[in-house]
Amino acid sequence: MPIIGISLRFQDSFDSQVARGIIEYAKAKNDWSLRGSGGGLRPLKYTGRDRCDAVIARIESAQDADRYASLGIPVVDIAGAHTRHEIHRVQNDDFATGRRAGEYLRRLGARSFAYCGVQKVHWSRQRLLGFTEAAGISVDTMPRFERSLPWWQQSTPSPALRSWLRQLPEPTAIFCCNDIAGVKAIAHASDIALDIPSRLTLLGVDDEDLLCTLCNPSLSSVRLDCATIGFRGAALIDTMLESAPMRIPNQPHIVLVPPQEVVERESTTVVLEKDPVVAQAVRYIRTNFSKAITVEDVVHHCSVSRRNLEIRFKQARGMTIHAEIAQMRLIQACKLLKQTDLTIETIASECAFPNVQRFHVLFKRAFGSTPGNWRLR
């Protein structure tokens, strides 16, 4: 009976959800024995092949990466902080996470951006690169505040972080590499009376619900698909155990799991457009896109001429009012396709598309796939 080690800390929902995915896969394997470091699992011993036939681990230090690389058994890392050619990785797509954050903040109207990250780790760097690409800024010019992960986890006040926050232009949208950094940045901004979200808009990663909602104001966050990371990590272990030549790889197998949606809370409940009329229009669209609103409804709400609003809207947002309404509906449709088993027809209706045929046309134009095939992928 293969013994599969699970080396997780179980100190946050990331580990718990990853473990849930591993267990879901293992239930179909009658000959697997799981040995782990939390919950109802037995303590994991790091003595190599005599204790485990394979390991799924959250590797967050260079020392741990070296130790796991020396075990001589299949190892799958689910963190992506430190890379070794002996260690396979099934992890969140961190570049796509950063890109999603940048796209979301740009839709709010952000034009000034900054990044809070963890220094010298692969996943934080990838999130930064994706963020800068979506924001249209070079990495070298992006204002950054980077410290070690233990530094972010400390509750000690930081004059350096306060000083950095003061120097940012107003308003600035800050992407924080995880919720821990986001909560700490919010606390320091509050200490120096920087209003959130009007002067600073903050977005984290992980959607640690308790952590995000307990801080004041609550923190918006990019949700990750942790259960799928665990499930696919276990599937990769299964493949390696059936293929002995894969035990010591020349090249590691790397599986990237796309992030999920942005969970909105108080830290991003603002439209950052400088033109007040455009901001008013965007707020109206965000509030009412799931109704059968038209461009005329938006114009009427803003009490300006249609031509005036359309010119100002296109200059500020880079798209027409009609395109903005369609984009919001498509974003909502993607959420429903991912998170529910509603029919395509019901989703089209819920998102206020005039008919299912129009929904198909717009969806395929935006994503290169029909809604049904996109859901299957």
mmCIF file of C-alpha atoms in Angstrom:
data_model
loop_
_atom_site.group_PDB
_atom_site.id
_atom_site.type_symbol
_atom_site.label_atom_id
_atom_site.label_comp_id
_atom_site.label_asym_id
_atom_site.label_seq_id
_atom_site.Cartn_x
_atom_site.Cartn_y
_atom_site.Cartn_z
ATOM 1 C CA MET A 1 0.000 0.000 0.000
ATOM 2 C CA PRO A 2 1.650 3.283 -1.108
ATOM 3 C CA ILE A 3 2.122 5.796 1.694
ATOM 4 C CA ILE A 4 1.478 9.360 0.505
ATOM 5 C CA GLY A 5 2.875 12.033 2.802
ATOM 6 C CA ILE A 6 1.049 15.351 3.126
ATOM 7 C CA SER A 7 3.340 18.055 4.485
ATOM 8 C CA LEU A 8 1.082 21.054 5.118
ATOM 9 C CA ARG A 9 0.841 23.443 8.061
ATOM 10 C CA PHE A 10 -2.968 23.628 8.285
ATOM 11 C CA GLN A 11 -2.717 27.193 9.569
ATOM 12 C CA ASP A 12 -4.922 28.743 6.883
ATOM 13 C CA SER A 13 -7.702 27.877 4.467
ATOM 14 C CA PHE A 14 -5.186 27.384 1.632
ATOM 15 C CA ASP A 15 -3.801 24.227 3.254
ATOM 16 C CA SER A 16 -7.235 23.004 4.313
ATOM 17 C CA GLN A 17 -8.668 23.341 0.807
ATOM 18 C CA VAL A 18 -5.586 21.734 -0.788
ATOM 19 C CA ALA A 19 -5.932 18.823 1.641
ATOM 20 C CA ARG A 20 -9.612 18.535 0.728
ATOM 21 C CA GLY A 21 -8.654 18.099 -2.935
ATOM 22 C CA ILE A 22 -6.006 15.483 -2.076
ATOM 23 C CA ILE A 23 -8.479 13.511 0.020
ATOM 24 C CA GLU A 24 -11.116 13.684 -2.709
ATOM 25 C CA TYR A 25 -8.686 12.089 -5.152
ATOM 26 C CA ALA A 26 -7.413 9.550 -2.597
ATOM 27 C CA LYS A 27 -10.930 8.275 -1.864
ATOM 28 C CA ALA A 28 -10.972 6.710 -5.309
ATOM 29 C CA LYS A 29 -7.657 4.960 -4.582
ATOM 30 C CA ASN A 30 -8.396 1.991 -2.343
ATOM 31 C CA ASP A 31 -4.704 1.193 -1.981
ATOM 32 C CA TRP A 32 -3.512 4.635 -0.800
ATOM 33 C CA SER A 33 -2.551 5.448 2.782
ATOM 34 C CA LEU A 34 -2.314 9.154 3.620
ATOM 35 C CA ARG A 35 0.076 10.318 6.278
ATOM 36 C CA GLY A 36 0.116 13.994 7.085
ATOM 37 C CA SER A 37 0.743 16.814 9.498
ATOM 38 C CA GLY A 38 -2.686 18.025 10.515
ATOM 39 C CA GLY A 39 -6.348 17.295 10.994
ATOM 40 C CA GLY A 40 -6.960 13.585 11.502
ATOM 41 C CA LEU A 41 -3.745 12.619 9.719
ATOM 42 C CA ARG A 42 -0.802 11.125 11.558
ATOM 43 C CA PRO A 43 2.393 13.165 12.026
ATOM 44 C CA LEU A 44 4.622 13.125 8.954
ATOM 45 C CA LYS A 45 8.230 12.055 9.428
ATOM 46 C CA TYR A 46 10.812 13.383 6.990
ATOM 47 C CA THR A 47 13.023 10.325 6.768
ATOM 48 C CA GLY A 48 12.613 9.588 3.098
ATOM 49 C CA ARG A 49 11.635 6.454 1.244
ATOM 50 C CA ASP A 50 11.287 4.248 4.356
ATOM 51 C CA ARG A 51 8.469 6.491 5.600
ATOM 52 C CA CYS A 52 6.696 7.673 2.443
ATOM 53 C CA ASP A 53 6.516 6.584 -1.167
ATOM 54 C CA ALA A 54 5.714 10.124 -2.283
ATOM 55 C CA VAL A 55 5.089 13.531 -0.716
ATOM 56 C CA ILE A 56 2.815 16.480 -1.442
ATOM 57 C CA ALA A 57 4.323 19.486 0.346
ATOM 58 C CA ARG A 58 4.017 23.209 0.827
ATOM 59 C CA ILE A 59 7.657 24.232 0.420
ATOM 60 C CA GLU A 60 8.361 27.807 1.483
ATOM 61 C CA SER A 61 12.083 27.957 2.256
ATOM 62 C CA ALA A 62 15.226 27.186 0.293
ATOM 63 C CA GLN A 63 16.341 24.817 3.053
ATOM 64 C CA ASP A 64 13.138 22.790 2.832
ATOM 65 C CA ALA A 65 13.420 22.707 -0.957
ATOM 66 C CA ASP A 66 16.942 21.248 -0.680
ATOM 67 C CA ARG A 67 15.777 18.665 1.855
ATOM 68 C CA TYR A 68 12.817 17.480 -0.213
ATOM 69 C CA ALA A 69 14.939 17.383 -3.363
ATOM 70 C CA SER A 70 17.295 14.945 -1.626
ATOM 71 C CA LEU A 71 14.608 12.419 -0.590
ATOM 72 C CA GLY A 72 14.804 10.399 -3.800
ATOM 73 C CA ILE A 73 11.022 9.915 -3.994
ATOM 74 C CA PRO A 74 8.346 11.763 -6.020
ATOM 75 C CA VAL A 75 7.697 15.171 -4.462
ATOM 76 C CA VAL A 76 4.987 17.603 -5.566
ATOM 77 C CA ASP A 77 5.187 21.149 -4.240
ATOM 78 C CA ILE A 78 1.970 23.184 -4.064
ATOM 79 C CA ALA A 79 3.514 26.528 -3.052
ATOM 80 C CA GLY A 80 5.863 27.476 -5.889
ATOM 81 C CA ALA A 81 8.156 29.601 -3.737
ATOM 82 C CA HIS A 82 11.443 27.810 -4.496
ATOM 83 C CA THR A 83 12.076 25.734 -7.604
ATOM 84 C CA ARG A 84 14.260 22.607 -7.917
ATOM 85 C CA HIS A 85 14.503 20.299 -10.915
ATOM 86 C CA GLU A 86 13.944 17.277 -8.628
ATOM 87 C CA ILE A 87 10.613 18.650 -7.404
ATOM 88 C CA HIS A 88 7.403 18.694 -9.420
ATOM 89 C CA ARG A 89 4.941 21.555 -8.959
ATOM 90 C CA VAL A 90 1.174 21.795 -9.034
ATOM 91 C CA GLN A 91 0.421 25.333 -8.051
ATOM 92 C CA ASN A 92 -1.708 28.376 -8.559
ATOM 93 C CA ASP A 93 -0.996 30.239 -11.798
ATOM 94 C CA ASP A 94 0.596 33.239 -10.124
ATOM 95 C CA PHE A 95 1.216 35.202 -13.315
ATOM 96 C CA ALA A 96 -2.472 34.872 -14.215
ATOM 97 C CA THR A 97 -3.363 35.919 -10.653
ATOM 98 C CA GLY A 98 -1.396 39.133 -10.991
ATOM 99 C CA ARG A 99 -2.900 39.757 -14.404
ATOM 100 C CA ARG A 100 -6.421 39.239 -13.046
ATOM 101 C CA ALA A 101 -5.722 41.720 -10.249
ATOM 102 C CA GLY A 102 -4.433 44.319 -12.704
ATOM 103 C CA GLU A 103 -7.385 43.900 -15.043
ATOM 104 C CA TYR A 104 -9.828 44.208 -12.146
ATOM 105 C CA LEU A 105 -8.211 47.364 -10.759
ATOM 106 C CA ARG A 106 -8.072 48.921 -14.215
ATOM 107 C CA ARG A 107 -11.808 48.325 -14.580
ATOM 108 C CA LEU A 108 -12.247 50.374 -11.416
ATOM 109 C CA GLY A 109 -10.527 53.221 -13.255
ATOM 110 C CA ALA A 110 -7.144 52.962 -11.537
ATOM 111 C CA ARG A 111 -4.290 54.769 -13.289
ATOM 112 C CA SER A 112 -1.701 54.695 -10.500
ATOM 113 C CA PHE A 113 -0.556 51.286 -9.206
ATOM 114 C CA ALA A 114 1.730 49.844 -6.520
ATOM 115 C CA TYR A 115 2.688 46.388 -5.242
ATOM 116 C CA CYS A 116 3.264 44.868 -1.787
ATOM 117 C CA GLY A 117 5.147 41.591 -2.099
ATOM 118 C CA VAL A 118 7.379 38.937 -0.589
ATOM 119 C CA GLN A 119 10.978 39.265 -1.649
ATOM 120 C CA LYS A 120 12.999 36.491 -3.283
ATOM 121 C CA VAL A 121 10.178 33.990 -3.783
ATOM 122 C CA HIS A 122 8.984 32.754 -7.165
ATOM 123 C CA TRP A 123 5.219 33.070 -6.658
ATOM 124 C CA SER A 124 5.368 36.705 -5.528
ATOM 125 C CA ARG A 125 7.595 37.636 -8.453
ATOM 126 C CA GLN A 126 5.193 35.982 -10.902
ATOM 127 C CA ARG A 127 2.231 37.855 -9.409
ATOM 128 C CA LEU A 128 4.154 41.100 -9.800
ATOM 129 C CA LEU A 129 4.965 40.336 -13.453
ATOM 130 C CA GLY A 130 1.354 39.521 -14.282
ATOM 131 C CA PHE A 131 0.166 42.626 -12.477
ATOM 132 C CA THR A 132 2.551 44.960 -14.292
ATOM 133 C CA GLU A 133 1.573 43.477 -17.654
ATOM 134 C CA ALA A 134 -2.143 44.075 -17.009
ATOM 135 C CA ALA A 135 -1.487 47.543 -15.580
ATOM 136 C CA GLY A 136 0.627 48.488 -18.597
ATOM 137 C CA ILE A 137 3.628 49.439 -16.442
ATOM 138 C CA SER A 138 7.198 48.150 -16.535
ATOM 139 C CA VAL A 139 8.442 46.231 -13.522
ATOM 140 C CA ASP A 140 11.218 48.779 -12.994
ATOM 141 C CA THR A 141 8.790 51.694 -12.618
ATOM 142 C CA MET A 142 6.203 49.929 -10.431
ATOM 143 C CA PRO A 143 6.348 51.291 -6.832
ATOM 144 C CA ARG A 144 7.059 48.250 -4.654
ATOM 145 C CA PHE A 145 7.352 47.428 -0.985
ATOM 146 C CA GLU A 146 8.808 43.938 -0.524
ATOM 147 C CA ARG A 147 9.796 42.116 2.638
ATOM 148 C CA SER A 148 10.158 38.485 3.770
ATOM 149 C CA LEU A 149 7.059 36.406 4.518
ATOM 150 C CA PRO A 150 7.851 36.302 8.286
ATOM 151 C CA TRP A 151 8.076 40.110 8.236
ATOM 152 C CA TRP A 152 4.567 40.404 6.827
ATOM 153 C CA GLN A 153 3.296 37.935 9.420
ATOM 154 C CA GLN A 154 4.564 40.054 12.325
ATOM 155 C CA SER A 155 2.187 42.539 13.934
ATOM 156 C CA THR A 156 4.966 45.008 14.776
ATOM 157 C CA PRO A 157 4.295 48.533 13.382
ATOM 158 C CA SER A 158 6.598 49.551 10.536
ATOM 159 C CA PRO A 159 7.633 53.208 10.030
ATOM 160 C CA ALA A 160 9.075 52.177 6.650
ATOM 161 C CA LEU A 161 5.716 50.879 5.400
ATOM 162 C CA ARG A 162 3.924 53.994 6.659
ATOM 163 C CA SER A 163 6.450 56.222 4.898
ATOM 164 C CA TRP A 164 6.087 54.272 1.638
ATOM 165 C CA LEU A 165 2.280 54.521 1.773
ATOM 166 C CA ARG A 166 2.463 58.301 2.377
ATOM 167 C CA GLN A 167 4.604 58.785 -0.724
ATOM 168 C CA LEU A 168 2.127 57.148 -3.116
ATOM 169 C CA PRO A 169 0.089 59.507 -5.308
ATOM 170 C CA GLU A 170 -3.633 59.701 -4.686
ATOM 171 C CA PRO A 171 -5.518 57.659 -5.599
ATOM 172 C CA THR A 172 -3.353 54.540 -5.957
ATOM 173 C CA ALA A 173 -4.492 50.945 -6.372
ATOM 174 C CA ILE A 174 -2.247 48.579 -4.398
ATOM 175 C CA PHE A 175 -2.062 44.893 -5.266
ATOM 176 C CA CYS A 176 -0.893 42.890 -2.245
ATOM 177 C CA CYS A 177 0.654 39.493 -3.002
ATOM 178 C CA ASN A 178 -1.482 37.801 -0.321
ATOM 179 C CA ASP A 179 -4.104 38.673 2.267
ATOM 180 C CA ILE A 180 -1.548 38.844 5.087
ATOM 181 C CA ALA A 181 0.255 41.673 3.293
ATOM 182 C CA GLY A 182 -3.073 43.306 2.447
ATOM 183 C CA VAL A 183 -4.298 43.323 6.036
ATOM 184 C CA LYS A 184 -0.993 44.749 7.263
ATOM 185 C CA ALA A 185 -1.064 47.471 4.600
ATOM 186 C CA ILE A 186 -4.639 48.402 5.574
ATOM 187 C CA ALA A 187 -3.680 48.661 9.249
ATOM 188 C CA HIS A 188 -0.740 50.950 8.476
ATOM 189 C CA ALA A 189 -2.789 53.115 6.097
ATOM 190 C CA SER A 190 -5.422 53.535 8.814
ATOM 191 C CA ASP A 191 -2.732 54.499 11.332
ATOM 192 C CA ILE A 192 -1.776 57.496 9.182
ATOM 193 C CA ALA A 193 -5.372 58.398 8.212
ATOM 194 C CA LEU A 194 -5.159 57.412 4.535
ATOM 195 C CA ASP A 195 -8.763 56.843 3.526
ATOM 196 C CA ILE A 196 -9.594 53.464 1.997
ATOM 197 C CA PRO A 197 -10.854 53.010 -0.706
ATOM 198 C CA SER A 198 -10.905 56.608 -2.002
ATOM 199 C CA ARG A 199 -7.200 57.450 -1.479
ATOM 200 C CA LEU A 200 -5.809 53.915 -1.462
ATOM 201 C CA THR A 201 -7.580 50.925 -2.999
ATOM 202 C CA LEU A 202 -6.249 47.536 -1.874
ATOM 203 C CA LEU A 203 -6.621 44.029 -3.267
ATOM 204 C CA GLY A 204 -5.176 40.834 -1.762
ATOM 205 C CA VAL A 205 -4.905 37.170 -2.759
ATOM 206 C CA ASP A 206 -6.200 33.947 -1.133
ATOM 207 C CA ASP A 207 -9.649 35.116 0.033
ATOM 208 C CA GLU A 208 -8.974 34.159 3.649
ATOM 209 C CA ASP A 209 -12.526 34.981 4.667
ATOM 210 C CA LEU A 210 -12.029 35.626 8.391
ATOM 211 C CA LEU A 211 -8.810 37.559 7.858
ATOM 212 C CA CYS A 212 -10.345 39.671 5.084
ATOM 213 C CA THR A 213 -13.598 40.486 6.854
ATOM 214 C CA LEU A 214 -12.194 41.179 10.311
ATOM 215 C CA CYS A 215 -9.908 43.992 9.170
ATOM 216 C CA ASN A 216 -11.369 47.481 8.820
ATOM 217 C CA PRO A 217 -12.215 48.154 6.056
ATOM 218 C CA SER A 218 -12.644 44.589 4.833
ATOM 219 C CA LEU A 219 -10.203 43.427 2.159
ATOM 220 C CA SER A 220 -11.141 42.411 -1.394
ATOM 221 C CA SER A 221 -9.188 39.396 -2.583
ATOM 222 C CA VAL A 222 -8.491 37.116 -5.552
ATOM 223 C CA ARG A 223 -9.858 33.672 -4.704
ATOM 224 C CA LEU A 224 -7.654 30.684 -5.602
ATOM 225 C CA ASP A 225 -8.791 27.201 -6.649
ATOM 226 C CA CYS A 226 -6.988 25.379 -3.844
ATOM 227 C CA ALA A 227 -9.051 22.185 -3.925
ATOM 228 C CA THR A 228 -8.146 21.686 -7.589
ATOM 229 C CA ILE A 229 -4.460 22.229 -6.738
ATOM 230 C CA GLY A 230 -4.688 19.392 -4.196
ATOM 231 C CA PHE A 231 -6.657 17.115 -6.517
ATOM 232 C CA ARG A 232 -4.283 17.579 -9.451
ATOM 233 C CA GLY A 233 -1.267 17.245 -7.154
ATOM 234 C CA ALA A 234 -2.543 13.862 -6.029
ATOM 235 C CA ALA A 235 -3.239 12.880 -9.645
ATOM 236 C CA LEU A 236 0.346 13.744 -10.596
ATOM 237 C CA ILE A 237 1.660 11.643 -7.702
ATOM 238 C CA ASP A 238 -0.481 8.768 -8.935
ATOM 239 C CA THR A 239 1.003 9.073 -12.415
ATOM 240 C CA MET A 240 4.549 9.146 -11.061
ATOM 241 C CA LEU A 241 4.034 6.093 -8.853
ATOM 242 C CA GLU A 242 2.887 4.169 -11.915
ATOM 243 C CA SER A 243 5.912 5.335 -13.962
ATOM 244 C CA ALA A 244 9.170 4.488 -12.214
ATOM 245 C CA PRO A 245 11.355 6.466 -14.674
ATOM 246 C CA MET A 246 9.592 9.631 -13.538
ATOM 247 C CA ARG A 247 10.809 9.311 -9.948
ATOM 248 C CA ILE A 248 13.946 11.360 -10.546
ATOM 249 C CA PRO A 249 13.005 13.835 -13.305
ATOM 250 C CA ASN A 250 15.337 15.634 -15.663
ATOM 251 C CA GLN A 251 12.665 18.285 -15.930
ATOM 252 C CA PRO A 252 9.958 18.801 -13.316
ATOM 253 C CA HIS A 253 6.324 18.538 -14.259
ATOM 254 C CA ILE A 254 4.641 21.915 -13.730
ATOM 255 C CA VAL A 255 0.853 22.184 -13.577
ATOM 256 C CA LEU A 256 -0.629 25.679 -13.245
ATOM 257 C CA VAL A 257 -4.166 26.021 -11.887
ATOM 258 C CA PRO A 258 -5.947 29.261 -12.894
ATOM 259 C CA PRO A 259 -7.188 31.551 -10.103
ATOM 260 C CA GLN A 260 -10.885 32.145 -9.561
ATOM 261 C CA GLU A 261 -12.737 35.442 -9.307
ATOM 262 C CA VAL A 262 -12.128 38.602 -7.272
ATOM 263 C CA VAL A 263 -14.245 38.596 -4.111
ATOM 264 C CA GLU A 264 -15.225 42.229 -3.583
ATOM 265 C CA ARG A 265 -15.281 43.812 -0.145
ATOM 266 C CA GLU A 266 -14.972 47.364 1.193
ATOM 267 C CA SER A 267 -11.360 48.010 0.134
ATOM 268 C CA THR A 268 -12.354 48.242 -3.559
ATOM 269 C CA THR A 269 -15.904 49.620 -3.372
ATOM 270 C CA VAL A 270 -15.025 52.711 -5.355
ATOM 271 C CA VAL A 271 -14.759 53.896 -8.949
ATOM 272 C CA LEU A 272 -11.442 55.687 -9.431
ATOM 273 C CA GLU A 273 -12.252 57.596 -12.615
ATOM 274 C CA LYS A 274 -11.190 61.244 -12.314
ATOM 275 C CA ASP A 275 -14.048 62.431 -14.530
ATOM 276 C CA PRO A 276 -17.015 62.537 -12.100
ATOM 277 C CA VAL A 277 -19.582 61.986 -14.863
ATOM 278 C CA VAL A 278 -17.747 58.882 -16.123
ATOM 279 C CA ALA A 279 -17.429 57.634 -12.549
ATOM 280 C CA GLN A 280 -21.174 58.101 -12.095
ATOM 281 C CA ALA A 281 -21.843 56.133 -15.283
ATOM 282 C CA VAL A 282 -19.543 53.275 -14.260
ATOM 283 C CA ARG A 283 -21.162 53.037 -10.821
ATOM 284 C CA TYR A 284 -24.596 52.863 -12.435
ATOM 285 C CA ILE A 285 -23.461 50.104 -14.813
ATOM 286 C CA ARG A 286 -21.853 48.079 -12.021
ATOM 287 C CA THR A 287 -25.023 48.294 -9.954
ATOM 288 C CA ASN A 288 -27.517 47.582 -12.734
ATOM 289 C CA PHE A 289 -25.799 45.485 -15.432
ATOM 290 C CA SER A 290 -27.868 42.409 -14.512
ATOM 291 C CA LYS A 291 -30.998 44.334 -15.488
ATOM 292 C CA ALA A 292 -32.042 45.096 -19.052
ATOM 293 C CA ILE A 293 -30.362 48.516 -19.061
ATOM 294 C CA THR A 294 -29.360 50.299 -22.268
ATOM 295 C CA VAL A 295 -26.972 53.099 -23.151
ATOM 296 C CA GLU A 296 -29.934 55.471 -22.976
ATOM 297 C CA ASP A 297 -30.562 54.459 -19.357
ATOM 298 C CA VAL A 298 -26.960 55.305 -18.466
ATOM 299 C CA VAL A 299 -27.198 58.665 -20.273
ATOM 300 C CA HIS A 300 -30.467 59.500 -18.498
ATOM 301 C CA HIS A 301 -28.931 58.648 -15.105
ATOM 302 C CA CYS A 302 -25.954 60.960 -15.719
ATOM 303 C CA SER A 303 -28.090 63.908 -16.959
ATOM 304 C CA VAL A 304 -25.775 64.811 -19.837
ATOM 305 C CA SER A 305 -26.131 64.524 -23.588
ATOM 306 C CA ARG A 306 -25.448 61.138 -25.126
ATOM 307 C CA ARG A 307 -22.664 62.447 -27.340
ATOM 308 C CA ASN A 308 -20.996 64.218 -24.417
ATOM 309 C CA LEU A 309 -21.046 61.091 -22.250
ATOM 310 C CA GLU A 310 -19.940 58.756 -25.025
ATOM 311 C CA ILE A 311 -16.911 60.926 -25.863
ATOM 312 C CA ARG A 312 -15.858 61.294 -22.223
ATOM 313 C CA PHE A 313 -16.496 57.616 -21.482
ATOM 314 C CA LYS A 314 -14.423 56.405 -24.444
ATOM 315 C CA GLN A 315 -11.557 58.747 -23.540
ATOM 316 C CA ALA A 316 -11.512 57.588 -19.905
ATOM 317 C CA ARG A 317 -12.311 53.875 -20.242
ATOM 318 C CA GLY A 318 -10.990 53.046 -23.702
ATOM 319 C CA MET A 319 -14.313 51.447 -24.673
ATOM 320 C CA THR A 320 -17.888 52.415 -25.408
ATOM 321 C CA ILE A 321 -20.684 52.455 -22.836
ATOM 322 C CA HIS A 322 -22.306 49.524 -24.623
ATOM 323 C CA ALA A 323 -19.055 47.533 -24.465
ATOM 324 C CA GLU A 324 -18.712 48.260 -20.724
ATOM 325 C CA ILE A 325 -22.206 46.893 -20.064
ATOM 326 C CA ALA A 326 -21.450 43.772 -22.113
ATOM 327 C CA GLN A 327 -18.119 43.262 -20.336
ATOM 328 C CA MET A 328 -19.727 43.361 -16.886
ATOM 329 C CA ARG A 329 -22.345 40.850 -18.010
ATOM 330 C CA LEU A 330 -19.687 38.518 -19.434
ATOM 331 C CA ILE A 331 -17.670 38.668 -16.207
ATOM 332 C CA GLN A 332 -20.762 37.704 -14.229
ATOM 333 C CA ALA A 333 -21.548 34.943 -16.723
ATOM 334 C CA CYS A 334 -18.067 33.463 -16.194
ATOM 335 C CA LYS A 335 -18.642 33.373 -12.432
ATOM 336 C CA LEU A 336 -21.944 31.555 -12.868
ATOM 337 C CA LEU A 337 -20.443 29.096 -15.364
ATOM 338 C CA LYS A 338 -17.690 28.247 -12.873
ATOM 339 C CA GLN A 339 -19.609 28.215 -9.632
ATOM 340 C CA THR A 340 -23.059 26.877 -10.512
ATOM 341 C CA ASP A 341 -24.731 24.188 -12.580
ATOM 342 C CA LEU A 342 -27.242 26.630 -14.056
ATOM 343 C CA THR A 343 -28.075 26.023 -17.706
ATOM 344 C CA ILE A 344 -26.596 28.257 -20.398
ATOM 345 C CA GLU A 345 -30.079 29.623 -21.081
ATOM 346 C CA THR A 346 -30.596 30.524 -17.411
ATOM 347 C CA ILE A 347 -27.200 32.215 -17.182
ATOM 348 C CA ALA A 348 -27.935 34.276 -20.291
ATOM 349 C CA SER A 349 -31.172 35.424 -18.673
ATOM 350 C CA GLU A 350 -29.576 36.071 -15.251
ATOM 351 C CA CYS A 351 -26.961 38.307 -16.897
ATOM 352 C CA ALA A 352 -29.575 40.254 -18.887
ATOM 353 C CA PHE A 353 -28.463 39.209 -22.370
ATOM 354 C CA PRO A 354 -31.380 39.762 -24.794
ATOM 355 C CA ASN A 355 -31.324 36.087 -25.825
ATOM 356 C CA VAL A 356 -29.109 33.016 -25.611
ATOM 357 C CA GLN A 357 -27.930 33.415 -29.221
ATOM 358 C CA ARG A 358 -26.581 36.891 -28.481
ATOM 359 C CA PHE A 359 -24.894 35.531 -25.355
ATOM 360 C CA HIS A 360 -23.134 32.863 -27.428
ATOM 361 C CA VAL A 361 -21.941 35.397 -30.005
ATOM 362 C CA LEU A 362 -20.528 37.855 -27.443
ATOM 363 C CA PHE A 363 -18.988 35.115 -25.299
ATOM 364 C CA LYS A 364 -17.201 33.457 -28.216
ATOM 365 C CA ARG A 365 -15.968 36.838 -29.442
ATOM 366 C CA ALA A 366 -14.506 37.603 -25.999
ATOM 367 C CA PHE A 367 -13.097 34.185 -25.026
ATOM 368 C CA GLY A 368 -12.742 32.253 -28.283
ATOM 369 C CA SER A 369 -15.032 29.490 -27.071
ATOM 370 C CA THR A 370 -18.691 28.773 -26.534
ATOM 371 C CA PRO A 371 -19.961 29.072 -22.939
ATOM 372 C CA GLY A 372 -20.443 25.301 -22.745
ATOM 373 C CA ASN A 373 -16.895 24.445 -23.867
ATOM 374 C CA TRP A 374 -15.453 27.176 -21.624
ATOM 375 C CA ARG A 375 -17.261 25.620 -18.645
ATOM 376 C CA LEU A 376 -15.901 22.165 -19.474
ATOM 377 C CA ARG A 377 -12.315 23.487 -19.678
#
